[in-house]
């Protein structure tokens, strides 16, 4: 078998793995009746656990640019799962808070998320999953010059 650049490309491998696991988590979340996708569940989780965040802070936590976080927040705001308000300290900043409905939907999704976590760790191995999370944190902390 011939090895190609794509077989060796770190970016391609990471993105393929991310899409594969995202589809699996999306499926588990959809079965929970929460109506949430994995990215939405993660955004709500950050805001729930860390409190209200500016859009820029949330974008940083999610490793997204501001436009992408805005795109992901629109349906959450439309459906009443988050509230986005102008910051009192800086009128240019927008503060994202989770609503009671957002908390309710997260609770609905919890079983689906827990199922996805358990099945992934069972199939991939607990130690491998722990090592992977640590490795991915390391990847995120690399500073690239672009």
CSV table of N, CA and C in Angstrom, one decimal:
chain,number,residue,atom,x,y,z
A,1,UNK,N,0.8,-1.2,0.0
A,1,UNK,CA,0.0,0.0,0.0
A,1,UNK,C,0.9,1.2,0.0
A,2,UNK,N,0.6,2.2,-0.9
A,2,UNK,CA,1.3,3.4,-1.0
A,2,UNK,C,0.9,4.4,0.1
A,3,UNK,N,1.9,5.0,0.8
A,3,UNK,CA,1.6,6.0,1.8
A,3,UNK,C,1.5,7.4,1.1
A,4,UNK,N,0.5,8.1,1.3
A,4,UNK,CA,0.4,9.5,0.7
A,4,UNK,C,0.6,10.5,1.7
A,5,UNK,N,0.7,11.8,1.3
A,5,UNK,CA,0.8,12.9,2.2
A,5,UNK,C,-0.4,12.9,3.2
A,6,UNK,N,-1.6,12.6,2.7
A,6,UNK,CA,-2.8,12.7,3.5
A,6,UNK,C,-2.7,11.6,4.6
A,7,UNK,N,-2.1,10.5,4.3
A,7,UNK,CA,-1.9,9.5,5.4
A,7,UNK,C,-1.0,10.0,6.5
A,8,UNK,N,-0.2,10.9,6.2
A,8,UNK,CA,0.8,11.5,7.2
A,8,UNK,C,0.4,12.8,7.7
A,9,UNK,N,-0.7,13.4,7.2
A,9,UNK,CA,-1.1,14.8,7.5
A,9,UNK,C,-1.7,14.8,8.9
A,10,UNK,N,-1.1,15.5,9.9
A,10,UNK,CA,-1.7,15.6,11.2
A,10,UNK,C,-3.0,16.2,11.2
A,11,UNK,N,-3.2,17.3,10.5
A,11,UNK,CA,-4.4,18.0,10.4
A,11,UNK,C,-5.6,17.1,9.9
A,12,UNK,N,-5.3,16.4,8.8
A,12,UNK,CA,-6.3,15.5,8.2
A,12,UNK,C,-6.7,14.5,9.2
A,13,UNK,N,-5.8,13.8,9.9
A,13,UNK,CA,-6.1,12.8,10.8
A,13,UNK,C,-6.9,13.3,12.0
A,14,UNK,N,-6.5,14.5,12.5
A,14,UNK,CA,-7.2,15.0,13.7
A,14,UNK,C,-8.7,15.4,13.3
A,15,UNK,N,-8.8,16.0,12.1
A,15,UNK,CA,-10.1,16.4,11.6
A,15,UNK,C,-11.0,15.2,11.3
A,16,UNK,N,-10.5,14.2,10.7
A,16,UNK,CA,-11.3,13.0,10.5
A,16,UNK,C,-11.7,12.3,11.8
A,17,UNK,N,-10.8,12.2,12.8
A,17,UNK,CA,-11.2,11.7,14.1
A,17,UNK,C,-12.2,12.5,14.7
A,18,UNK,N,-12.1,13.9,14.7
A,18,UNK,CA,-13.0,14.8,15.3
A,18,UNK,C,-14.4,14.6,14.7
A,19,UNK,N,-14.5,14.5,13.3
A,19,UNK,CA,-15.8,14.3,12.7
A,19,UNK,C,-16.4,13.0,13.0
A,20,UNK,N,-15.6,12.0,13.1
A,20,UNK,CA,-16.1,10.6,13.5
A,20,UNK,C,-16.7,10.6,14.9
A,21,UNK,N,-16.0,11.1,15.8
A,21,UNK,CA,-16.5,11.1,17.2
A,21,UNK,C,-17.7,12.1,17.4
A,22,UNK,N,-17.6,13.3,16.7
A,22,UNK,CA,-18.7,14.2,16.7
A,22,UNK,C,-20.0,13.6,16.2
A,23,UNK,N,-20.0,12.8,15.1
A,23,UNK,CA,-21.2,12.2,14.6
A,23,UNK,C,-21.7,11.2,15.6
A,24,UNK,N,-20.8,10.5,16.3
A,24,UNK,CA,-21.3,9.5,17.3
A,24,UNK,C,-21.9,10.2,18.5
A,25,UNK,N,-21.3,11.3,19.0
A,25,UNK,CA,-21.9,12.1,20.1
A,25,UNK,C,-23.2,12.7,19.7
A,26,UNK,N,-23.3,13.2,18.5
A,26,UNK,CA,-24.5,13.8,17.9
A,26,UNK,C,-25.7,12.8,17.9
A,27,UNK,N,-25.3,11.6,17.5
A,27,UNK,CA,-26.3,10.5,17.5
A,27,UNK,C,-26.8,10.2,18.9
A,28,UNK,N,-25.9,10.1,19.9
A,28,UNK,CA,-26.3,9.8,21.2
A,28,UNK,C,-27.1,10.9,21.8
A,29,UNK,N,-26.7,12.1,21.6
A,29,UNK,CA,-27.5,13.3,22.1
A,29,UNK,C,-28.9,13.3,21.4
A,30,UNK,N,-29.0,13.0,20.1
A,30,UNK,CA,-30.3,13.1,19.5
A,30,UNK,C,-31.2,12.0,20.1
A,31,UNK,N,-30.7,10.9,20.5
A,31,UNK,CA,-31.6,9.9,21.1
A,31,UNK,C,-32.1,10.3,22.5
A,32,UNK,N,-31.4,11.3,23.1
A,32,UNK,CA,-31.8,11.7,24.4
A,32,UNK,C,-33.0,12.6,24.4
A,33,UNK,N,-33.3,13.1,23.2
A,33,UNK,CA,-34.5,14.0,23.1
A,33,UNK,C,-34.1,15.5,23.5
A,34,UNK,N,-32.9,15.8,23.6
A,34,UNK,CA,-32.4,17.1,24.0
A,34,UNK,C,-32.5,18.1,22.9
A,35,UNK,N,-32.4,17.6,21.6
A,35,UNK,CA,-32.4,18.5,20.5
A,35,UNK,C,-31.0,19.2,20.3
A,36,UNK,N,-30.0,18.8,21.1
A,36,UNK,CA,-28.7,19.4,21.0
A,36,UNK,C,-27.7,18.5,20.2
A,37,UNK,N,-26.8,19.2,19.6
A,37,UNK,CA,-25.7,18.6,18.9
A,37,UNK,C,-24.5,18.7,19.9
A,38,UNK,N,-23.4,18.0,19.6
A,38,UNK,CA,-22.3,17.9,20.5
A,38,UNK,C,-21.7,19.3,20.8
A,39,UNK,N,-21.5,20.1,19.7
A,39,UNK,CA,-20.9,21.4,19.9
A,39,UNK,C,-21.8,22.3,20.8
A,40,UNK,N,-23.1,22.2,20.6
A,40,UNK,CA,-24.1,23.0,21.4
A,40,UNK,C,-24.0,22.5,22.9
A,41,UNK,N,-24.0,21.2,23.1
A,41,UNK,CA,-23.9,20.7,24.4
A,41,UNK,C,-22.6,21.2,25.1
A,42,UNK,N,-21.5,21.2,24.4
A,42,UNK,CA,-20.2,21.7,24.9
A,42,UNK,C,-20.3,23.2,25.3
A,43,UNK,N,-20.9,24.0,24.4
A,43,UNK,CA,-21.0,25.5,24.7
A,43,UNK,C,-21.9,25.7,25.9
A,44,UNK,N,-23.0,25.0,26.0
A,44,UNK,CA,-23.9,25.1,27.2
A,44,UNK,C,-23.1,24.7,28.4
A,45,UNK,N,-22.4,23.6,28.3
A,45,UNK,CA,-21.6,23.1,29.4
A,45,UNK,C,-20.6,24.1,30.0
A,46,UNK,N,-19.9,24.7,29.1
A,46,UNK,CA,-18.9,25.8,29.5
A,46,UNK,C,-19.6,26.9,30.2
A,47,UNK,N,-20.7,27.4,29.6
A,47,UNK,CA,-21.4,28.5,30.3
A,47,UNK,C,-22.0,28.1,31.6
A,48,UNK,N,-22.6,26.9,31.7
A,48,UNK,CA,-23.1,26.4,32.9
A,48,UNK,C,-22.1,26.3,34.0
A,49,UNK,N,-20.9,25.7,33.7
A,49,UNK,CA,-19.9,25.4,34.7
A,49,UNK,C,-19.0,26.6,35.0
A,50,UNK,N,-18.8,27.5,34.1
A,50,UNK,CA,-17.9,28.6,34.3
A,50,UNK,C,-18.7,30.0,34.5
A,51,UNK,N,-20.0,29.9,34.3
A,51,UNK,CA,-20.8,31.2,34.5
A,51,UNK,C,-20.8,31.9,33.2
A,52,UNK,N,-21.4,33.1,33.2
A,52,UNK,CA,-21.6,33.9,32.1
A,52,UNK,C,-20.2,34.2,31.5
A,53,UNK,N,-20.1,34.2,30.2
A,53,UNK,CA,-18.8,34.5,29.5
A,53,UNK,C,-19.1,35.5,28.4
A,54,UNK,N,-18.1,36.3,28.0
A,54,UNK,CA,-18.2,37.1,26.8
A,54,UNK,C,-18.1,36.2,25.6
A,55,UNK,N,-18.5,36.6,24.5
A,55,UNK,CA,-18.4,35.8,23.3
A,55,UNK,C,-16.9,35.5,23.0
A,56,UNK,N,-16.1,36.5,23.2
A,56,UNK,CA,-14.6,36.3,23.0
A,56,UNK,C,-14.1,35.2,23.9
A,57,UNK,N,-14.5,35.2,25.2
A,57,UNK,CA,-14.0,34.2,26.2
A,57,UNK,C,-14.5,32.8,25.8
A,58,UNK,N,-15.7,32.8,25.4
A,58,UNK,CA,-16.3,31.5,24.9
A,58,UNK,C,-15.6,31.0,23.7
A,59,UNK,N,-15.4,31.9,22.7
A,59,UNK,CA,-14.7,31.5,21.5
A,59,UNK,C,-13.3,30.9,21.9
A,60,UNK,N,-12.6,31.5,22.8
A,60,UNK,CA,-11.3,31.1,23.3
A,60,UNK,C,-11.4,29.7,23.9
A,61,UNK,N,-12.4,29.5,24.8
A,61,UNK,CA,-12.6,28.2,25.4
A,61,UNK,C,-12.9,27.1,24.4
A,62,UNK,N,-13.6,27.4,23.4
A,62,UNK,CA,-14.0,26.4,22.4
A,62,UNK,C,-13.0,26.3,21.2
A,63,UNK,N,-11.9,27.2,21.3
A,63,UNK,CA,-10.9,27.2,20.2
A,63,UNK,C,-11.6,27.5,18.9
A,64,UNK,N,-12.4,28.5,18.9
A,64,UNK,CA,-13.2,29.0,17.7
A,64,UNK,C,-12.9,30.5,17.5
A,65,UNK,N,-13.1,30.9,16.3
A,65,UNK,CA,-13.0,32.4,16.1
A,65,UNK,C,-14.4,33.0,16.5
A,66,UNK,N,-14.4,34.3,16.6
A,66,UNK,CA,-15.7,35.0,17.1
A,66,UNK,C,-16.8,34.7,16.1
A,67,UNK,N,-16.6,34.7,14.8
A,67,UNK,CA,-17.6,34.5,13.8
A,67,UNK,C,-18.2,33.1,14.0
A,68,UNK,N,-17.4,32.1,14.2
A,68,UNK,CA,-17.9,30.8,14.4
A,68,UNK,C,-18.7,30.6,15.6
A,69,UNK,N,-18.2,31.2,16.7
A,69,UNK,CA,-19.0,31.1,18.0
A,69,UNK,C,-20.3,31.8,17.8
A,70,UNK,N,-20.3,32.9,17.1
A,70,UNK,CA,-21.6,33.6,16.9
A,70,UNK,C,-22.5,32.8,16.1
A,71,UNK,N,-22.0,32.1,15.1
A,71,UNK,CA,-22.8,31.2,14.2
A,71,UNK,C,-23.4,30.1,15.1
A,72,UNK,N,-22.6,29.5,16.0
A,72,UNK,CA,-23.1,28.4,16.9
A,72,UNK,C,-24.1,28.9,18.0
A,73,UNK,N,-23.9,30.2,18.4
A,73,UNK,CA,-24.8,30.7,19.4
A,73,UNK,C,-26.2,31.1,18.9
A,74,UNK,N,-26.3,31.5,17.6
A,74,UNK,CA,-27.6,31.9,17.1
A,74,UNK,C,-28.7,31.0,17.3
A,75,UNK,N,-28.6,29.7,17.0
A,75,UNK,CA,-29.8,28.8,17.3
A,75,UNK,C,-30.0,28.6,18.7
A,76,UNK,N,-29.0,28.7,19.6
A,76,UNK,CA,-29.1,28.5,21.0
A,76,UNK,C,-29.9,29.7,21.6
A,77,UNK,N,-29.6,30.9,21.1
A,77,UNK,CA,-30.3,32.1,21.5
A,77,UNK,C,-31.8,32.1,21.0
A,78,UNK,N,-31.9,31.7,19.7
A,78,UNK,CA,-33.2,31.6,19.1
A,78,UNK,C,-34.2,30.7,19.8
A,79,UNK,N,-33.6,29.6,20.3
A,79,UNK,CA,-34.4,28.6,21.0
A,79,UNK,C,-34.5,28.8,22.5
A,80,UNK,N,-34.0,30.0,22.9
A,80,UNK,CA,-34.1,30.3,24.4
A,80,UNK,C,-33.2,29.6,25.3
A,81,UNK,N,-32.1,29.0,24.8
A,81,UNK,CA,-31.2,28.2,25.6
A,81,UNK,C,-30.1,29.1,26.2
A,82,UNK,N,-29.8,30.2,25.6
A,82,UNK,CA,-28.8,31.1,26.1
A,82,UNK,C,-29.4,32.5,25.9
A,83,UNK,N,-28.9,33.4,26.8
A,83,UNK,CA,-29.2,34.8,26.7
A,83,UNK,C,-28.0,35.6,26.3
A,84,UNK,N,-28.0,36.5,25.4
A,84,UNK,CA,-26.9,37.3,25.0
A,84,UNK,C,-27.2,38.7,25.2
A,85,UNK,N,-26.4,39.4,26.1
A,85,UNK,CA,-26.7,40.7,26.5
A,85,UNK,C,-25.4,41.6,26.3
A,86,UNK,N,-25.6,42.9,26.1
A,86,UNK,CA,-24.5,43.8,26.0
A,86,UNK,C,-23.9,44.0,27.3
A,87,UNK,N,-22.6,43.9,27.4
A,87,UNK,CA,-21.8,44.1,28.7
A,87,UNK,C,-22.0,45.5,29.2
A,88,UNK,N,-22.2,45.6,30.5
A,88,UNK,CA,-22.3,46.9,31.1
A,88,UNK,C,-20.9,47.6,31.2
A,89,UNK,N,-19.9,46.8,31.3
A,89,UNK,CA,-18.5,47.3,31.4
A,89,UNK,C,-17.9,47.7,30.0
A,90,UNK,N,-18.3,47.0,29.0
A,90,UNK,CA,-17.8,47.3,27.6
A,90,UNK,C,-18.9,47.1,26.6
A,91,UNK,N,-19.5,48.1,26.1
A,91,UNK,CA,-20.6,48.0,25.2
A,91,UNK,C,-20.4,47.2,24.0
A,92,UNK,N,-19.1,47.0,23.6
A,92,UNK,CA,-18.8,46.2,22.4
A,92,UNK,C,-18.9,44.7,22.7
A,93,UNK,N,-18.7,44.4,24.0
A,93,UNK,CA,-18.7,42.9,24.4
A,93,UNK,C,-20.2,42.4,24.6
A,94,UNK,N,-20.4,41.2,24.3
A,94,UNK,CA,-21.6,40.5,24.5
A,94,UNK,C,-21.4,39.4,25.5
A,95,UNK,N,-22.3,39.3,26.5
A,95,UNK,CA,-22.2,38.3,27.6
A,95,UNK,C,-23.2,37.2,27.3
A,96,UNK,N,-22.7,36.0,27.3
A,96,UNK,CA,-23.6,34.8,27.1
A,96,UNK,C,-23.8,34.1,28.4
A,97,UNK,N,-25.1,33.9,28.7
A,97,UNK,CA,-25.6,33.2,29.9
A,97,UNK,C,-26.5,32.1,29.5
A,98,UNK,N,-26.5,31.0,30.3
A,98,UNK,CA,-27.4,29.9,30.1
A,98,UNK,C,-28.7,30.2,30.8
A,99,UNK,N,-29.8,29.8,30.1
A,99,UNK,CA,-31.2,30.1,30.6
A,99,UNK,C,-31.7,28.8,31.3
A,100,UNK,N,-32.8,28.9,32.0
A,100,UNK,CA,-33.4,27.8,32.6
A,100,UNK,C,-33.7,26.7,31.6
A,101,UNK,N,-34.2,27.1,30.4
A,101,UNK,CA,-34.4,26.2,29.3
A,101,UNK,C,-33.2,25.5,28.9
A,102,UNK,N,-32.1,26.2,28.8
A,102,UNK,CA,-30.8,25.7,28.5
A,102,UNK,C,-30.3,24.6,29.5
A,103,UNK,N,-30.5,24.9,30.8
A,103,UNK,CA,-30.2,23.9,31.8
A,103,UNK,C,-31.1,22.7,31.7
A,104,UNK,N,-32.4,22.9,31.4
A,104,UNK,CA,-33.3,21.7,31.2
A,104,UNK,C,-32.8,20.9,30.0
A,105,UNK,N,-32.5,21.5,28.9
A,105,UNK,CA,-32.1,20.7,27.7
A,105,UNK,C,-30.7,20.0,28.0
A,106,UNK,N,-29.8,20.6,28.7
A,106,UNK,CA,-28.6,20.0,29.1
A,106,UNK,C,-28.9,18.7,29.9
A,107,UNK,N,-29.8,18.9,30.9
A,107,UNK,CA,-30.2,17.7,31.7
A,107,UNK,C,-30.7,16.6,30.8
A,108,UNK,N,-31.6,16.9,29.9
A,108,UNK,CA,-32.1,15.9,28.9
A,108,UNK,C,-31.0,15.3,28.2
A,109,UNK,N,-30.0,16.0,27.8
A,109,UNK,CA,-28.9,15.5,27.0
A,109,UNK,C,-27.9,14.7,27.7
A,110,UNK,N,-27.9,14.9,29.1
A,110,UNK,CA,-26.8,14.3,29.9
A,110,UNK,C,-26.8,12.8,29.7
A,111,UNK,N,-27.9,12.1,29.6
A,111,UNK,CA,-27.9,10.6,29.4
A,111,UNK,C,-27.2,10.2,28.1
A,112,UNK,N,-27.5,11.0,27.0
A,112,UNK,CA,-26.9,10.7,25.7
A,112,UNK,C,-25.4,11.0,25.8
A,113,UNK,N,-25.0,12.1,26.4
A,113,UNK,CA,-23.6,12.4,26.5
A,113,UNK,C,-22.9,11.3,27.4
A,114,UNK,N,-23.5,10.9,28.5
A,114,UNK,CA,-22.9,9.8,29.3
A,114,UNK,C,-22.8,8.5,28.6
A,115,UNK,N,-23.8,8.2,27.8
A,115,UNK,CA,-23.7,7.0,27.0
A,115,UNK,C,-22.6,7.1,26.0
A,116,UNK,N,-22.4,8.2,25.3
A,116,UNK,CA,-21.3,8.4,24.3
A,116,UNK,C,-20.0,8.2,25.0
A,117,UNK,N,-19.8,8.9,26.2
A,117,UNK,CA,-18.6,8.8,26.9
A,117,UNK,C,-18.2,7.4,27.3
A,118,UNK,N,-19.2,6.7,27.9
A,118,UNK,CA,-19.0,5.3,28.3
A,118,UNK,C,-18.6,4.4,27.2
A,119,UNK,N,-19.4,4.5,26.1
A,119,UNK,CA,-19.1,3.6,24.9
A,119,UNK,C,-17.8,3.9,24.3
A,120,UNK,N,-17.4,5.2,24.2
A,120,UNK,CA,-16.1,5.5,23.6
A,120,UNK,C,-15.0,5.0,24.5
A,121,UNK,N,-15.1,5.2,25.8
A,121,UNK,CA,-14.1,4.7,26.7
A,121,UNK,C,-14.0,3.2,26.7
A,122,UNK,N,-15.2,2.5,26.6
A,122,UNK,CA,-15.2,1.1,26.6
A,122,UNK,C,-14.5,0.5,25.4
A,123,UNK,N,-14.8,1.2,24.2
A,123,UNK,CA,-14.2,0.7,22.9
A,123,UNK,C,-12.7,1.1,22.7
A,124,UNK,N,-12.4,2.3,23.2
A,124,UNK,CA,-11.1,2.9,23.0
A,124,UNK,C,-10.2,2.6,24.1
A,125,UNK,N,-10.7,2.3,25.3
A,125,UNK,CA,-10.0,2.0,26.5
A,125,UNK,C,-9.9,3.3,27.4
A,126,UNK,N,-10.1,3.1,28.7
A,126,UNK,CA,-10.1,4.2,29.6
A,126,UNK,C,-8.7,4.9,29.6
A,127,UNK,N,-7.6,4.1,29.6
A,127,UNK,CA,-6.3,4.7,29.6
A,127,UNK,C,-6.0,5.4,28.3
A,128,UNK,N,-6.4,4.8,27.2
A,128,UNK,CA,-6.2,5.5,25.9
A,128,UNK,C,-7.0,6.8,25.9
A,129,UNK,N,-8.2,6.8,26.4
A,129,UNK,CA,-9.1,8.0,26.3
A,129,UNK,C,-8.5,9.1,27.2
A,130,UNK,N,-8.0,8.7,28.4
A,130,UNK,CA,-7.3,9.7,29.2
A,130,UNK,C,-6.1,10.3,28.6
A,131,UNK,N,-5.3,9.4,28.0
A,131,UNK,CA,-4.1,9.8,27.3
A,131,UNK,C,-4.4,10.7,26.1
A,132,UNK,N,-5.5,10.4,25.4
A,132,UNK,CA,-5.9,11.2,24.2
A,132,UNK,C,-6.3,12.6,24.7
A,133,UNK,N,-7.1,12.7,25.8
A,133,UNK,CA,-7.5,14.0,26.2
A,133,UNK,C,-6.3,14.9,26.6
A,134,UNK,N,-5.3,14.2,27.3
A,134,UNK,CA,-4.1,15.0,27.7
A,134,UNK,C,-3.3,15.4,26.4
A,135,UNK,N,-3.2,14.5,25.4
A,135,UNK,CA,-2.5,14.8,24.2
A,135,UNK,C,-3.2,16.0,23.5
A,136,UNK,N,-4.6,15.9,23.4
A,136,UNK,CA,-5.3,17.0,22.7
A,136,UNK,C,-5.1,18.3,23.4
A,137,UNK,N,-5.1,18.3,24.8
A,137,UNK,CA,-4.8,19.6,25.5
A,137,UNK,C,-3.4,20.1,25.1
A,138,UNK,N,-2.4,19.2,25.0
A,138,UNK,CA,-1.1,19.5,24.6
A,138,UNK,C,-1.1,20.2,23.2
A,139,UNK,N,-1.9,19.6,22.3
A,139,UNK,CA,-2.0,20.1,20.9
A,139,UNK,C,-2.6,21.5,20.9
A,140,UNK,N,-3.6,21.7,21.8
A,140,UNK,CA,-4.2,23.0,21.9
A,140,UNK,C,-3.3,24.1,22.4
A,141,UNK,N,-2.3,23.7,23.2
A,141,UNK,CA,-1.4,24.6,23.9
A,141,UNK,C,-0.2,24.9,23.0
A,142,UNK,N,-0.1,24.3,21.8
A,142,UNK,CA,1.0,24.6,21.0
A,142,UNK,C,0.8,26.0,20.4
A,143,UNK,N,1.8,26.8,20.3
A,143,UNK,CA,1.7,28.2,19.7
A,143,UNK,C,2.3,28.1,18.3
A,144,UNK,N,1.5,28.3,17.3
A,144,UNK,CA,2.0,28.3,15.9
A,144,UNK,C,2.1,29.7,15.4
A,145,UNK,N,3.1,30.0,14.6
A,145,UNK,CA,3.3,31.3,14.0
A,145,UNK,C,2.7,31.2,12.6
A,146,UNK,N,1.6,32.0,12.4
A,146,UNK,CA,1.0,31.9,11.0
A,146,UNK,C,1.1,33.3,10.4
